[in-house]
Amino acid sequence: MSDAKGEARTGEARAGELRHESWIEAGFEEIARTGVEGVRVEVLAKNLGVTKGGFYRRFRDRAALLDAMLQHWSAGRIAAIEKQASLDGATARERLKALIALYSERMNTEGMAVELAIRQWARSDELAANAVASVDAARLKNVGHLYRATGLAAEEADAQAFLFYCFVFGQSLLFLEHGQRKRAQLVAKSAETLLRGL
């Protein structure tokens, strides 16, 4: 047996051993780099160092992988905001302040790249749009509950939750000329505005 054949068989064996989640994770890495168009079976197999055969033992086709990615992403984002917005012994104001810090002090560049790629995908795909809408609804609902817990009426709490998310995601997209220190000062001042009177 030649080395090339032996390597191919080893690659096939590895592909068969890869978990369903490994392909999804590879899909997220690729969508963060190149967008949904780059999430192709041959690209993922190459990135994972395996042949395409294992992919088709886990997924019917590329569309099935993309669907699994959307389900995984939306379920993960919804579970995250439910956990992050849980009072769990903290006041609503403390929890809101912690959420602002979480999203503004430590930039998760890969997570943001995935989020932006999925939102771009959602502009032309109904399934992606539905996944994004469900995540946005959960985020607004959970933060709205926190604002209600501070004593705000429902309509005002919902408006504050909307402003909160406009700030949280908007600030992460801005490139500021003044550097990290100035950014931190602006975020702190903005947080005070979002939490004023609570």
JSON list of C-alpha atoms in Angstrom, two decimals:
[
{"chain": "A", "resi": 1, "resn": "MET", "atom": "CA", "xyz": [0.00, 0.00, 0.00]},
{"chain": "A", "resi": 2, "resn": "SER", "atom": "CA", "xyz": [1.41, 3.44, -0.93]},
{"chain": "A", "resi": 3, "resn": "ASP", "atom": "CA", "xyz": [1.76, 6.24, 1.61]},
{"chain": "A", "resi": 4, "resn": "ALA", "atom": "CA", "xyz": [-0.88, 8.28, -0.25]},
{"chain": "A", "resi": 5, "resn": "LYS", "atom": "CA", "xyz": [-3.45, 5.46, 0.02]},
{"chain": "A", "resi": 6, "resn": "GLY", "atom": "CA", "xyz": [-2.59, 4.96, 3.67]},
{"chain": "A", "resi": 7, "resn": "GLU", "atom": "CA", "xyz": [-3.06, 8.68, 4.37]},
{"chain": "A", "resi": 8, "resn": "ALA", "atom": "CA", "xyz": [-6.40, 8.69, 2.54]},
{"chain": "A", "resi": 9, "resn": "ARG", "atom": "CA", "xyz": [-7.63, 5.75, 4.60]},
{"chain": "A", "resi": 10, "resn": "THR", "atom": "CA", "xyz": [-6.44, 7.42, 7.83]},
{"chain": "A", "resi": 11, "resn": "GLY", "atom": "CA", "xyz": [-8.28, 10.59, 6.76]},
{"chain": "A", "resi": 12, "resn": "GLU", "atom": "CA", "xyz": [-11.43, 8.56, 6.08]},
{"chain": "A", "resi": 13, "resn": "ALA", "atom": "CA", "xyz": [-11.16, 6.88, 9.47]},
{"chain": "A", "resi": 14, "resn": "ARG", "atom": "CA", "xyz": [-10.70, 10.26, 11.18]},
{"chain": "A", "resi": 15, "resn": "ALA", "atom": "CA", "xyz": [-13.65, 11.70, 9.25]},
{"chain": "A", "resi": 16, "resn": "GLY", "atom": "CA", "xyz": [-15.82, 8.84, 10.49]},
{"chain": "A", "resi": 17, "resn": "GLU", "atom": "CA", "xyz": [-14.74, 9.52, 14.07]},
{"chain": "A", "resi": 18, "resn": "LEU", "atom": "CA", "xyz": [-15.49, 13.24, 13.99]},
{"chain": "A", "resi": 19, "resn": "ARG", "atom": "CA", "xyz": [-18.51, 14.17, 16.00]},
{"chain": "A", "resi": 20, "resn": "HIS", "atom": "CA", "xyz": [-21.49, 16.00, 14.56]},
{"chain": "A", "resi": 21, "resn": "GLU", "atom": "CA", "xyz": [-20.46, 19.01, 16.67]},
{"chain": "A", "resi": 22, "resn": "SER", "atom": "CA", "xyz": [-16.96, 19.07, 15.14]},
{"chain": "A", "resi": 23, "resn": "TRP", "atom": "CA", "xyz": [-18.42, 19.82, 11.72]},
{"chain": "A", "resi": 24, "resn": "ILE", "atom": "CA", "xyz": [-20.66, 22.52, 13.22]},
{"chain": "A", "resi": 25, "resn": "GLU", "atom": "CA", "xyz": [-17.70, 24.11, 15.03]},
{"chain": "A", "resi": 26, "resn": "ALA", "atom": "CA", "xyz": [-15.68, 24.03, 11.80]},
{"chain": "A", "resi": 27, "resn": "GLY", "atom": "CA", "xyz": [-18.65, 25.65, 10.07]},
{"chain": "A", "resi": 28, "resn": "PHE", "atom": "CA", "xyz": [-18.65, 28.49, 12.62]},
{"chain": "A", "resi": 29, "resn": "GLU", "atom": "CA", "xyz": [-14.91, 29.02, 12.22]},
{"chain": "A", "resi": 30, "resn": "GLU", "atom": "CA", "xyz": [-15.35, 29.27, 8.46]},
{"chain": "A", "resi": 31, "resn": "ILE", "atom": "CA", "xyz": [-18.44, 31.50, 8.56]},
{"chain": "A", "resi": 32, "resn": "ALA", "atom": "CA", "xyz": [-16.51, 33.88, 10.83]},
{"chain": "A", "resi": 33, "resn": "ARG", "atom": "CA", "xyz": [-13.66, 34.00, 8.29]},
{"chain": "A", "resi": 34, "resn": "THR", "atom": "CA", "xyz": [-15.47, 34.02, 4.95]},
{"chain": "A", "resi": 35, "resn": "GLY", "atom": "CA", "xyz": [-19.23, 34.24, 5.46]},
{"chain": "A", "resi": 36, "resn": "VAL", "atom": "CA", "xyz": [-21.83, 31.59, 4.68]},
{"chain": "A", "resi": 37, "resn": "GLU", "atom": "CA", "xyz": [-20.60, 31.21, 1.09]},
{"chain": "A", "resi": 38, "resn": "GLY", "atom": "CA", "xyz": [-17.32, 29.82, 2.44]},
{"chain": "A", "resi": 39, "resn": "VAL", "atom": "CA", "xyz": [-19.03, 27.08, 4.47]},
{"chain": "A", "resi": 40, "resn": "ARG", "atom": "CA", "xyz": [-18.55, 24.27, 1.95]},
{"chain": "A", "resi": 41, "resn": "VAL", "atom": "CA", "xyz": [-18.07, 20.58, 2.64]},
{"chain": "A", "resi": 42, "resn": "GLU", "atom": "CA", "xyz": [-14.70, 20.34, 0.88]},
{"chain": "A", "resi": 43, "resn": "VAL", "atom": "CA", "xyz": [-13.37, 23.41, 2.72]},
{"chain": "A", "resi": 44, "resn": "LEU", "atom": "CA", "xyz": [-14.44, 22.10, 6.13]},
{"chain": "A", "resi": 45, "resn": "ALA", "atom": "CA", "xyz": [-13.03, 18.64, 5.40]},
{"chain": "A", "resi": 46, "resn": "LYS", "atom": "CA", "xyz": [-9.70, 20.21, 4.41]},
{"chain": "A", "resi": 47, "resn": "ASN", "atom": "CA", "xyz": [-9.69, 22.41, 7.53]},
{"chain": "A", "resi": 48, "resn": "LEU", "atom": "CA", "xyz": [-10.40, 19.36, 9.69]},
{"chain": "A", "resi": 49, "resn": "GLY", "atom": "CA", "xyz": [-7.77, 17.27, 7.88]},
{"chain": "A", "resi": 50, "resn": "VAL", "atom": "CA", "xyz": [-10.24, 14.60, 6.78]},
{"chain": "A", "resi": 51, "resn": "THR", "atom": "CA", "xyz": [-12.03, 13.46, 3.63]},
{"chain": "A", "resi": 52, "resn": "LYS", "atom": "CA", "xyz": [-15.60, 14.47, 2.79]},
{"chain": "A", "resi": 53, "resn": "GLY", "atom": "CA", "xyz": [-16.93, 10.95, 3.47]},
{"chain": "A", "resi": 54, "resn": "GLY", "atom": "CA", "xyz": [-17.38, 11.51, 7.20]},
{"chain": "A", "resi": 55, "resn": "PHE", "atom": "CA", "xyz": [-19.44, 14.61, 6.58]},
{"chain": "A", "resi": 56, "resn": "TYR", "atom": "CA", "xyz": [-22.07, 12.62, 4.68]},
{"chain": "A", "resi": 57, "resn": "ARG", "atom": "CA", "xyz": [-22.30, 10.11, 7.53]},
{"chain": "A", "resi": 58, "resn": "ARG", "atom": "CA", "xyz": [-23.31, 13.02, 9.79]},
{"chain": "A", "resi": 59, "resn": "PHE", "atom": "CA", "xyz": [-25.31, 15.29, 7.47]},
{"chain": "A", "resi": 60, "resn": "ARG", "atom": "CA", "xyz": [-27.52, 14.73, 4.44]},
{"chain": "A", "resi": 61, "resn": "ASP", "atom": "CA", "xyz": [-26.00, 17.70, 2.63]},
{"chain": "A", "resi": 62, "resn": "ARG", "atom": "CA", "xyz": [-24.64, 21.23, 3.09]},
{"chain": "A", "resi": 63, "resn": "ALA", "atom": "CA", "xyz": [-28.15, 22.59, 3.73]},
{"chain": "A", "resi": 64, "resn": "ALA", "atom": "CA", "xyz": [-28.52, 20.19, 6.68]},
{"chain": "A", "resi": 65, "resn": "LEU", "atom": "CA", "xyz": [-25.23, 21.47, 8.14]},
{"chain": "A", "resi": 66, "resn": "LEU", "atom": "CA", "xyz": [-26.31, 25.09, 7.72]},
{"chain": "A", "resi": 67, "resn": "ASP", "atom": "CA", "xyz": [-29.63, 24.29, 9.41]},
{"chain": "A", "resi": 68, "resn": "ALA", "atom": "CA", "xyz": [-27.78, 22.60, 12.31]},
{"chain": "A", "resi": 69, "resn": "MET", "atom": "CA", "xyz": [-25.51, 25.64, 12.61]},
{"chain": "A", "resi": 70, "resn": "LEU", "atom": "CA", "xyz": [-28.50, 27.99, 12.85]},
{"chain": "A", "resi": 71, "resn": "GLN", "atom": "CA", "xyz": [-30.18, 25.79, 15.46]},
{"chain": "A", "resi": 72, "resn": "HIS", "atom": "CA", "xyz": [-26.96, 25.53, 17.49]},
{"chain": "A", "resi": 73, "resn": "TRP", "atom": "CA", "xyz": [-26.29, 29.28, 17.28]},
{"chain": "A", "resi": 74, "resn": "SER", "atom": "CA", "xyz": [-29.83, 30.38, 18.18]},
{"chain": "A", "resi": 75, "resn": "ALA", "atom": "CA", "xyz": [-30.19, 27.87, 21.03]},
{"chain": "A", "resi": 76, "resn": "GLY", "atom": "CA", "xyz": [-26.79, 28.90, 22.41]},
{"chain": "A", "resi": 77, "resn": "ARG", "atom": "CA", "xyz": [-27.49, 32.64, 22.21]},
{"chain": "A", "resi": 78, "resn": "ILE", "atom": "CA", "xyz": [-30.94, 32.24, 23.81]},
{"chain": "A", "resi": 79, "resn": "ALA", "atom": "CA", "xyz": [-29.55, 30.06, 26.63]},
{"chain": "A", "resi": 80, "resn": "ALA", "atom": "CA", "xyz": [-26.75, 32.59, 27.18]},
{"chain": "A", "resi": 81, "resn": "ILE", "atom": "CA", "xyz": [-29.04, 35.61, 27.56]},
{"chain": "A", "resi": 82, "resn": "GLU", "atom": "CA", "xyz": [-31.43, 33.69, 29.82]},
{"chain": "A", "resi": 83, "resn": "LYS", "atom": "CA", "xyz": [-28.50, 32.82, 32.08]},
{"chain": "A", "resi": 84, "resn": "GLN", "atom": "CA", "xyz": [-26.91, 36.29, 31.90]},
{"chain": "A", "resi": 85, "resn": "ALA", "atom": "CA", "xyz": [-30.22, 38.04, 32.67]},
{"chain": "A", "resi": 86, "resn": "SER", "atom": "CA", "xyz": [-31.18, 35.74, 35.55]},
{"chain": "A", "resi": 87, "resn": "LEU", "atom": "CA", "xyz": [-31.32, 37.75, 38.76]},
{"chain": "A", "resi": 88, "resn": "ASP", "atom": "CA", "xyz": [-29.96, 34.85, 40.83]},
{"chain": "A", "resi": 89, "resn": "GLY", "atom": "CA", "xyz": [-29.44, 36.98, 43.95]},
{"chain": "A", "resi": 90, "resn": "ALA", "atom": "CA", "xyz": [-28.42, 40.18, 42.14]},
{"chain": "A", "resi": 91, "resn": "THR", "atom": "CA", "xyz": [-30.56, 43.27, 41.67]},
{"chain": "A", "resi": 92, "resn": "ALA", "atom": "CA", "xyz": [-31.84, 44.07, 38.19]},
{"chain": "A", "resi": 93, "resn": "ARG", "atom": "CA", "xyz": [-29.58, 47.13, 38.04]},
{"chain": "A", "resi": 94, "resn": "GLU", "atom": "CA", "xyz": [-26.52, 45.04, 38.99]},
{"chain": "A", "resi": 95, "resn": "ARG", "atom": "CA", "xyz": [-27.42, 42.47, 36.34]},
{"chain": "A", "resi": 96, "resn": "LEU", "atom": "CA", "xyz": [-27.85, 45.17, 33.66]},
{"chain": "A", "resi": 97, "resn": "LYS", "atom": "CA", "xyz": [-24.51, 46.70, 34.62]},
{"chain": "A", "resi": 98, "resn": "ALA", "atom": "CA", "xyz": [-22.86, 43.26, 34.44]},
{"chain": "A", "resi": 99, "resn": "LEU", "atom": "CA", "xyz": [-24.36, 42.68, 30.98]},
{"chain": "A", "resi": 100, "resn": "ILE", "atom": "CA", "xyz": [-22.97, 45.99, 29.71]},
{"chain": "A", "resi": 101, "resn": "ALA", "atom": "CA", "xyz": [-19.54, 45.06, 31.08]},
{"chain": "A", "resi": 102, "resn": "LEU", "atom": "CA", "xyz": [-19.75, 41.57, 29.57]},
{"chain": "A", "resi": 103, "resn": "TYR", "atom": "CA", "xyz": [-20.48, 42.86, 26.07]},
{"chain": "A", "resi": 104, "resn": "SER", "atom": "CA", "xyz": [-18.22, 45.92, 26.11]},
{"chain": "A", "resi": 105, "resn": "GLU", "atom": "CA", "xyz": [-15.13, 45.18, 28.20]},
{"chain": "A", "resi": 106, "resn": "ARG", "atom": "CA", "xyz": [-14.04, 41.89, 26.65]},
{"chain": "A", "resi": 107, "resn": "MET", "atom": "CA", "xyz": [-14.38, 41.82, 22.90]},
{"chain": "A", "resi": 108, "resn": "ASN", "atom": "CA", "xyz": [-15.16, 38.30, 21.69]},
{"chain": "A", "resi": 109, "resn": "THR", "atom": "CA", "xyz": [-13.95, 38.91, 18.15]},
{"chain": "A", "resi": 110, "resn": "GLU", "atom": "CA", "xyz": [-14.78, 35.43, 16.86]},
{"chain": "A", "resi": 111, "resn": "GLY", "atom": "CA", "xyz": [-18.24, 35.47, 18.44]},
{"chain": "A", "resi": 112, "resn": "MET", "atom": "CA", "xyz": [-18.92, 38.89, 16.93]},
{"chain": "A", "resi": 113, "resn": "ALA", "atom": "CA", "xyz": [-17.65, 37.72, 13.53]},
{"chain": "A", "resi": 114, "resn": "VAL", "atom": "CA", "xyz": [-20.07, 34.77, 13.66]},
{"chain": "A", "resi": 115, "resn": "GLU", "atom": "CA", "xyz": [-22.93, 37.03, 14.74]},
{"chain": "A", "resi": 116, "resn": "LEU", "atom": "CA", "xyz": [-22.26, 39.51, 11.91]},
{"chain": "A", "resi": 117, "resn": "ALA", "atom": "CA", "xyz": [-21.92, 36.73, 9.33]},
{"chain": "A", "resi": 118, "resn": "ILE", "atom": "CA", "xyz": [-25.22, 35.17, 10.41]},
{"chain": "A", "resi": 119, "resn": "ARG", "atom": "CA", "xyz": [-26.93, 38.56, 10.30]},
{"chain": "A", "resi": 120, "resn": "GLN", "atom": "CA", "xyz": [-25.57, 39.15, 6.80]},
{"chain": "A", "resi": 121, "resn": "TRP", "atom": "CA", "xyz": [-26.80, 35.69, 5.79]},
{"chain": "A", "resi": 122, "resn": "ALA", "atom": "CA", "xyz": [-30.22, 36.53, 7.27]},
{"chain": "A", "resi": 123, "resn": "ARG", "atom": "CA", "xyz": [-30.62, 39.35, 4.75]},
{"chain": "A", "resi": 124, "resn": "SER", "atom": "CA", "xyz": [-31.10, 36.80, 1.97]},
{"chain": "A", "resi": 125, "resn": "ASP", "atom": "CA", "xyz": [-32.23, 33.60, 3.71]},
{"chain": "A", "resi": 126, "resn": "GLU", "atom": "CA", "xyz": [-35.53, 33.07, 5.51]},
{"chain": "A", "resi": 127, "resn": "LEU", "atom": "CA", "xyz": [-34.26, 30.35, 7.89]},
{"chain": "A", "resi": 128, "resn": "ALA", "atom": "CA", "xyz": [-31.33, 32.51, 8.96]},
{"chain": "A", "resi": 129, "resn": "ALA", "atom": "CA", "xyz": [-33.66, 35.50, 9.34]},
{"chain": "A", "resi": 130, "resn": "ASN", "atom": "CA", "xyz": [-35.96, 33.44, 11.59]},
{"chain": "A", "resi": 131, "resn": "ALA", "atom": "CA", "xyz": [-33.01, 32.33, 13.73]},
{"chain": "A", "resi": 132, "resn": "VAL", "atom": "CA", "xyz": [-31.81, 35.92, 14.14]},
{"chain": "A", "resi": 133, "resn": "ALA", "atom": "CA", "xyz": [-35.33, 37.12, 14.94]},
{"chain": "A", "resi": 134, "resn": "SER", "atom": "CA", "xyz": [-35.73, 34.47, 17.66]},
{"chain": "A", "resi": 135, "resn": "VAL", "atom": "CA", "xyz": [-32.41, 35.46, 19.25]},
{"chain": "A", "resi": 136, "resn": "ASP", "atom": "CA", "xyz": [-33.24, 39.17, 19.11]},
{"chain": "A", "resi": 137, "resn": "ALA", "atom": "CA", "xyz": [-36.67, 38.53, 20.62]},
{"chain": "A", "resi": 138, "resn": "ALA", "atom": "CA", "xyz": [-35.13, 36.54, 23.49]},
{"chain": "A", "resi": 139, "resn": "ARG", "atom": "CA", "xyz": [-32.51, 39.20, 24.14]},
{"chain": "A", "resi": 140, "resn": "LEU", "atom": "CA", "xyz": [-35.07, 42.01, 24.18]},
{"chain": "A", "resi": 141, "resn": "LYS", "atom": "CA", "xyz": [-37.50, 40.00, 26.32]},
{"chain": "A", "resi": 142, "resn": "ASN", "atom": "CA", "xyz": [-34.91, 39.10, 28.96]},
{"chain": "A", "resi": 143, "resn": "VAL", "atom": "CA", "xyz": [-33.42, 42.58, 29.21]},
{"chain": "A", "resi": 144, "resn": "GLY", "atom": "CA", "xyz": [-36.96, 44.02, 29.18]},
{"chain": "A", "resi": 145, "resn": "HIS", "atom": "CA", "xyz": [-37.73, 41.83, 32.22]},
{"chain": "A", "resi": 146, "resn": "LEU", "atom": "CA", "xyz": [-34.71, 43.29, 34.00]},
{"chain": "A", "resi": 147, "resn": "TYR", "atom": "CA", "xyz": [-35.88, 46.83, 33.31]},
{"chain": "A", "resi": 148, "resn": "ARG", "atom": "CA", "xyz": [-39.39, 45.91, 34.50]},
{"chain": "A", "resi": 149, "resn": "ALA", "atom": "CA", "xyz": [-37.84, 44.52, 37.69]},
{"chain": "A", "resi": 150, "resn": "THR", "atom": "CA", "xyz": [-36.46, 48.01, 38.38]},
{"chain": "A", "resi": 151, "resn": "GLY", "atom": "CA", "xyz": [-40.03, 49.33, 38.44]},
{"chain": "A", "resi": 152, "resn": "LEU", "atom": "CA", "xyz": [-40.38, 50.63, 34.88]},
{"chain": "A", "resi": 153, "resn": "ALA", "atom": "CA", "xyz": [-43.71, 50.23, 33.12]},
{"chain": "A", "resi": 154, "resn": "ALA", "atom": "CA", "xyz": [-43.76, 47.59, 30.36]},
{"chain": "A", "resi": 155, "resn": "GLU", "atom": "CA", "xyz": [-43.64, 50.01, 27.42]},
{"chain": "A", "resi": 156, "resn": "GLU", "atom": "CA", "xyz": [-40.75, 52.01, 28.89]},
{"chain": "A", "resi": 157, "resn": "ALA", "atom": "CA", "xyz": [-38.91, 48.83, 29.87]},
{"chain": "A", "resi": 158, "resn": "ASP", "atom": "CA", "xyz": [-39.19, 47.52, 26.31]},
{"chain": "A", "resi": 159, "resn": "ALA", "atom": "CA", "xyz": [-37.89, 50.82, 24.91]},
{"chain": "A", "resi": 160, "resn": "GLN", "atom": "CA", "xyz": [-34.97, 50.76, 27.35]},
{"chain": "A", "resi": 161, "resn": "ALA", "atom": "CA", "xyz": [-34.19, 47.14, 26.36]},
{"chain": "A", "resi": 162, "resn": "PHE", "atom": "CA", "xyz": [-34.13, 48.21, 22.71]},
{"chain": "A", "resi": 163, "resn": "LEU", "atom": "CA", "xyz": [-31.74, 51.08, 23.49]},
{"chain": "A", "resi": 164, "resn": "PHE", "atom": "CA", "xyz": [-29.62, 48.72, 25.58]},
{"chain": "A", "resi": 165, "resn": "TYR", "atom": "CA", "xyz": [-29.09, 46.35, 22.64]},
{"chain": "A", "resi": 166, "resn": "CYS", "atom": "CA", "xyz": [-28.56, 49.16, 20.15]},
{"chain": "A", "resi": 167, "resn": "PHE", "atom": "CA", "xyz": [-25.77, 50.34, 22.43]},
{"chain": "A", "resi": 168, "resn": "VAL", "atom": "CA", "xyz": [-24.29, 46.92, 23.22]},
{"chain": "A", "resi": 169, "resn": "PHE", "atom": "CA", "xyz": [-23.96, 45.88, 19.59]},
{"chain": "A", "resi": 170, "resn": "GLY", "atom": "CA", "xyz": [-23.39, 49.31, 18.12]},
{"chain": "A", "resi": 171, "resn": "GLN", "atom": "CA", "xyz": [-20.42, 50.13, 20.35]},
{"chain": "A", "resi": 172, "resn": "SER", "atom": "CA", "xyz": [-18.73, 46.88, 19.36]},
{"chain": "A", "resi": 173, "resn": "LEU", "atom": "CA", "xyz": [-18.76, 47.95, 15.70]},
{"chain": "A", "resi": 174, "resn": "LEU", "atom": "CA", "xyz": [-17.21, 51.37, 16.20]},
{"chain": "A", "resi": 175, "resn": "PHE", "atom": "CA", "xyz": [-13.55, 52.04, 15.59]},
{"chain": "A", "resi": 176, "resn": "LEU", "atom": "CA", "xyz": [-12.62, 54.95, 17.83]},
{"chain": "A", "resi": 177, "resn": "GLU", "atom": "CA", "xyz": [-9.62, 57.18, 17.14]},
{"chain": "A", "resi": 178, "resn": "HIS", "atom": "CA", "xyz": [-8.86, 57.76, 20.80]},
{"chain": "A", "resi": 179, "resn": "GLY", "atom": "CA", "xyz": [-7.91, 54.20, 21.82]},
{"chain": "A", "resi": 180, "resn": "GLN", "atom": "CA", "xyz": [-9.00, 51.79, 24.54]},
{"chain": "A", "resi": 181, "resn": "ARG", "atom": "CA", "xyz": [-8.92, 54.19, 27.48]},
{"chain": "A", "resi": 182, "resn": "LYS", "atom": "CA", "xyz": [-11.23, 56.68, 25.76]},
{"chain": "A", "resi": 183, "resn": "ARG", "atom": "CA", "xyz": [-13.48, 53.83, 24.64]},
{"chain": "A", "resi": 184, "resn": "ALA", "atom": "CA", "xyz": [-13.73, 52.56, 28.23]},
{"chain": "A", "resi": 185, "resn": "GLN", "atom": "CA", "xyz": [-14.66, 56.05, 29.43]},
{"chain": "A", "resi": 186, "resn": "LEU", "atom": "CA", "xyz": [-17.35, 56.40, 26.74]},
{"chain": "A", "resi": 187, "resn": "VAL", "atom": "CA", "xyz": [-18.76, 52.97, 27.55]},
{"chain": "A", "resi": 188, "resn": "ALA", "atom": "CA", "xyz": [-18.86, 53.81, 31.28]},
{"chain": "A", "resi": 189, "resn": "LYS", "atom": "CA", "xyz": [-20.64, 57.11, 30.63]},
{"chain": "A", "resi": 190, "resn": "SER", "atom": "CA", "xyz": [-23.10, 55.42, 28.26]},
{"chain": "A", "resi": 191, "resn": "ALA", "atom": "CA", "xyz": [-23.78, 52.73, 30.85]},
{"chain": "A", "resi": 192, "resn": "GLU", "atom": "CA", "xyz": [-24.59, 55.41, 33.41]},
{"chain": "A", "resi": 193, "resn": "THR", "atom": "CA", "xyz": [-27.12, 56.88, 30.96]},
{"chain": "A", "resi": 194, "resn": "LEU", "atom": "CA", "xyz": [-28.71, 53.49, 30.34]},
{"chain": "A", "resi": 195, "resn": "LEU", "atom": "CA", "xyz": [-28.98, 52.86, 34.08]},
{"chain": "A", "resi": 196, "resn": "ARG", "atom": "CA", "xyz": [-29.86, 56.39, 35.25]},
{"chain": "A", "resi": 197, "resn": "GLY", "atom": "CA", "xyz": [-32.71, 56.53, 37.72]},
{"chain": "A", "resi": 198, "resn": "LEU", "atom": "CA", "xyz": [-32.88, 52.77, 38.26]}
]
